[in-house]
Short mmCIF file of C-alpha atoms in Angstrom, two decimals:
data_model
loop_
_atom_site.label_atom_id
_atom_site.label_comp_id
_atom_site.label_asym_id
_atom_site.label_seq_id
_atom_site.Cartn_x
_atom_site.Cartn_y
_atom_site.Cartn_z
CA UNK A 1009 -52.36 -38.85 116.17
CA UNK A 1010 -53.86 -42.05 116.13
CA UNK A 1011 -57.03 -43.08 117.68
CA UNK A 1012 -59.04 -46.27 117.54
CA UNK A 1013 -62.51 -46.29 118.72
CA UNK A 1014 -65.96 -47.90 118.52
CA UNK A 1015 -67.35 -46.44 115.11
CA UNK A 1016 -70.66 -44.59 115.43
CA UNK A 1017 -73.76 -43.85 113.14
CA UNK A 1018 -72.36 -40.41 112.18
CA UNK A 1019 -69.10 -42.15 110.95
CA UNK A 1020 -70.92 -44.11 108.18
CA UNK A 1021 -70.09 -41.78 105.39
CA UNK A 1022 -66.37 -41.56 106.01
CA UNK A 1023 -66.30 -45.61 106.70
CA UNK A 1024 -67.97 -46.20 103.50
CA UNK A 1025 -65.83 -43.50 101.72
CA UNK A 1026 -62.58 -45.36 102.60
CA UNK A 1027 -63.76 -48.77 101.62
CA UNK A 1028 -62.48 -49.87 98.23
CA UNK A 1029 -65.50 -52.06 97.72
CA UNK A 1030 -68.58 -49.89 99.15
CA UNK A 1031 -68.24 -47.36 96.23
CA UNK A 1032 -69.41 -49.87 93.65
CA UNK A 1033 -71.24 -52.47 95.95
CA UNK A 1034 -74.07 -51.03 97.75
CA UNK A 1035 -74.47 -54.31 99.93
CA UNK A 1036 -70.94 -53.56 101.40
CA UNK A 1037 -72.34 -50.29 102.60
CA UNK A 1038 -75.41 -51.76 104.24
CA UNK A 1039 -73.15 -54.36 105.68
CA UNK A 1040 -70.77 -51.63 107.21
CA UNK A 1041 -73.96 -49.94 108.75
CA UNK A 1042 -74.91 -53.34 110.16
CA UNK A 1043 -71.65 -53.57 111.98
CA UNK A 1044 -71.61 -50.31 113.32
CA UNK A 1045 -75.07 -50.71 114.51
CA UNK A 1046 -74.19 -53.80 116.08
CA UNK A 1047 -71.20 -52.04 118.13
CA UNK A 1048 -68.53 -54.58 116.38
CA UNK A 1049 -67.01 -52.00 113.83
CA UNK A 1050 -63.88 -49.95 115.27
CA UNK A 1051 -62.32 -47.12 113.55
CA UNK A 1052 -58.89 -45.92 113.40
CA UNK A 1053 -58.24 -42.44 112.58
CA UNK A 1054 -55.10 -40.45 111.88
CA UNK A 1055 -55.25 -36.80 112.91
CA UNK A 1056 -58.88 -36.76 113.05
CA UNK A 1057 -59.51 -38.38 109.52
CA UNK A 1058 -60.87 -42.13 109.21
CA UNK A 1059 -58.03 -44.27 107.86
CA UNK A 1060 -59.26 -47.66 108.61
CA UNK A 1061 -61.86 -49.88 110.04
CA UNK A 1062 -61.95 -53.29 111.69
CA UNK A 1063 -64.92 -55.51 112.53
CA UNK A 1064 -64.47 -57.92 115.53
CA UNK A 1065 -67.19 -60.47 116.86
CA UNK A 1066 -67.23 -63.27 119.11
CA UNK A 1067 -69.64 -65.81 117.12
CA UNK A 1068 -66.78 -68.16 115.69
CA UNK A 1069 -67.04 -71.19 117.64
CA UNK A 1070 -67.24 -68.99 120.85
CA UNK A 1071 -63.95 -67.21 119.96
CA UNK A 1072 -63.22 -63.92 118.53
CA UNK A 1073 -63.14 -63.48 114.80
CA UNK A 1074 -61.73 -60.40 112.82
CA UNK A 1075 -64.51 -60.47 110.00
CA UNK A 1076 -63.29 -57.34 108.08
CA UNK A 1077 -59.96 -55.20 107.87
CA UNK A 1078 -59.84 -52.34 105.37
CA UNK A 1079 -57.11 -49.64 105.23
CA UNK A 1080 -57.87 -46.87 103.14
CA UNK A 1081 -55.95 -46.61 99.75
CA UNK A 1082 -54.04 -43.44 100.98
CA UNK A 1083 -53.24 -44.80 104.19
CA UNK A 1084 -51.86 -48.35 103.21
CA UNK A 1085 -48.39 -49.54 103.94
CA UNK A 1086 -47.86 -47.17 106.93
CA UNK A 1087 -48.41 -50.06 109.71
CA UNK A 1088 -52.08 -49.09 110.31
CA UNK A 1089 -53.39 -52.13 109.48
CA UNK A 1090 -51.20 -54.01 112.06
CA UNK A 1091 -52.28 -51.42 114.71
CA UNK A 1092 -55.65 -52.09 114.13
CA UNK A 1093 -55.25 -55.90 114.22
CA UNK A 1094 -53.27 -55.42 117.72
CA UNK A 1095 -56.23 -53.50 119.03
CA UNK A 1096 -58.61 -55.80 118.18
CA UNK A 1097 -56.63 -58.53 119.67
CA UNK A 1098 -56.29 -56.52 122.92
CA UNK A 1099 -60.18 -55.97 123.07
CA UNK A 1100 -61.03 -59.48 122.14
CA UNK A 1101 -63.16 -60.84 124.89
CA UNK A 1102 -62.32 -64.77 124.12
CA UNK A 1103 -58.78 -66.17 124.51
CA UNK A 1104 -58.62 -67.25 120.79
CA UNK A 1105 -58.97 -64.80 118.10
CA UNK A 1106 -59.18 -65.83 114.15
CA UNK A 1107 -59.39 -64.36 110.97
CA UNK A 1108 -59.04 -65.04 107.43
CA UNK A 1109 -57.99 -63.50 104.02
CA UNK A 1110 -57.80 -64.84 100.42
CA UNK A 1111 -54.65 -66.74 99.52
CA UNK A 1112 -53.95 -63.93 96.75
CA UNK A 1113 -53.93 -61.20 99.69
CA UNK A 1114 -50.22 -61.19 100.57
CA UNK A 1115 -50.42 -58.02 102.18
CA UNK A 1116 -52.85 -58.92 104.72
CA UNK A 1117 -51.02 -62.18 105.01
CA UNK A 1118 -48.04 -60.24 106.05
CA UNK A 1119 -49.76 -57.94 108.29
CA UNK A 1120 -51.10 -61.15 110.07
CA UNK A 1121 -47.78 -62.75 110.48
CA UNK A 1122 -46.01 -59.84 111.80
CA UNK A 1123 -48.75 -59.46 114.29
CA UNK A 1124 -47.88 -63.05 115.48
CA UNK A 1125 -50.80 -64.74 114.00
CA UNK A 1126 -50.03 -68.10 112.54
CA UNK A 1127 -51.73 -69.96 109.58
CA UNK A 1128 -54.60 -72.16 110.68
CA UNK A 1129 -56.67 -73.76 107.90
CA UNK A 1130 -58.08 -73.30 104.60
CA UNK A 1131 -61.62 -72.78 103.47
CA UNK A 1132 -62.37 -73.96 99.95
CA UNK A 1133 -65.32 -72.65 97.66
CA UNK A 1134 -65.70 -69.09 98.56
CA UNK A 1135 -64.17 -67.37 96.00
CA UNK A 1136 -63.37 -69.21 93.02
CA UNK A 1137 -59.71 -70.32 92.52
CA UNK A 1138 -58.66 -68.44 95.46
CA UNK A 1139 -58.82 -70.15 98.80
CA UNK A 1140 -59.65 -68.29 102.26
CA UNK A 1141 -56.54 -68.94 104.69
CA UNK A 1142 -57.60 -68.92 108.31
CA UNK A 1143 -55.07 -67.39 110.73
CA UNK A 1144 -55.10 -67.85 114.64
CA UNK A 1145 -53.68 -65.91 117.59
CA UNK A 1146 -54.04 -66.05 121.29
CA UNK A 1147 -55.80 -62.98 122.33
CA UNK A 1148 -55.81 -60.64 125.36
CA UNK A 1149 -53.14 -62.94 127.24
CA UNK A 1150 -55.78 -65.32 128.34
CA UNK A 1151 -54.88 -69.16 128.32
CA UNK A 1152 -56.25 -70.14 124.71
CA UNK A 1153 -57.08 -73.59 126.04
CA UNK A 1154 -60.05 -71.84 127.97
CA UNK A 1155 -61.75 -71.50 124.66
CA UNK A 1156 -63.04 -74.79 123.27
CA UNK A 1157 -63.09 -74.71 119.51
CA UNK A 1158 -65.83 -77.25 119.21
CA UNK A 1159 -68.74 -77.38 121.54
CA UNK A 1160 -69.07 -80.16 123.98
CA UNK A 1161 -70.20 -83.66 122.62
CA UNK A 1162 -73.73 -84.25 123.89
CA UNK A 1163 -74.41 -87.39 126.14
CA UNK A 1164 -76.68 -89.17 123.74
CA UNK A 1165 -73.92 -88.99 121.07
CA UNK A 1166 -71.07 -90.15 123.27
CA UNK A 1167 -70.11 -93.66 123.03
CA UNK A 1168 -71.18 -93.96 119.51
#
């Protein structure tokens, strides 16, 4: 049985254990703790065991952004990443949802494309020689035009 719910502090040990980076990077473990405390981390469990987690916030130009998606090594290639992406899209509180992944991460790109995301841009200089590709999807069935990607132009700048 698959369940997806917000992660709680008592889930931290399981989340850190399934994360392929947290085992050798204490900064990632601290970041997971911060995501859980902020209420932005959602955990996918298979038969009561933590299998994946995703982080959704709404601070990317007032749009939703999946900051992290991690599927435990023993649970990959089972469609769980896509289920988690679709869950995060369904709870996104904004009409536009973005995420990103490295150009080299073809597995994540496949998940996003299968979930209906489209490539939306590129960010250079985050990881040397491996640009970050940005992806977009409408979220929650809301009209994407209702979420401005850029803030309004202040009156004092208009007409310049």
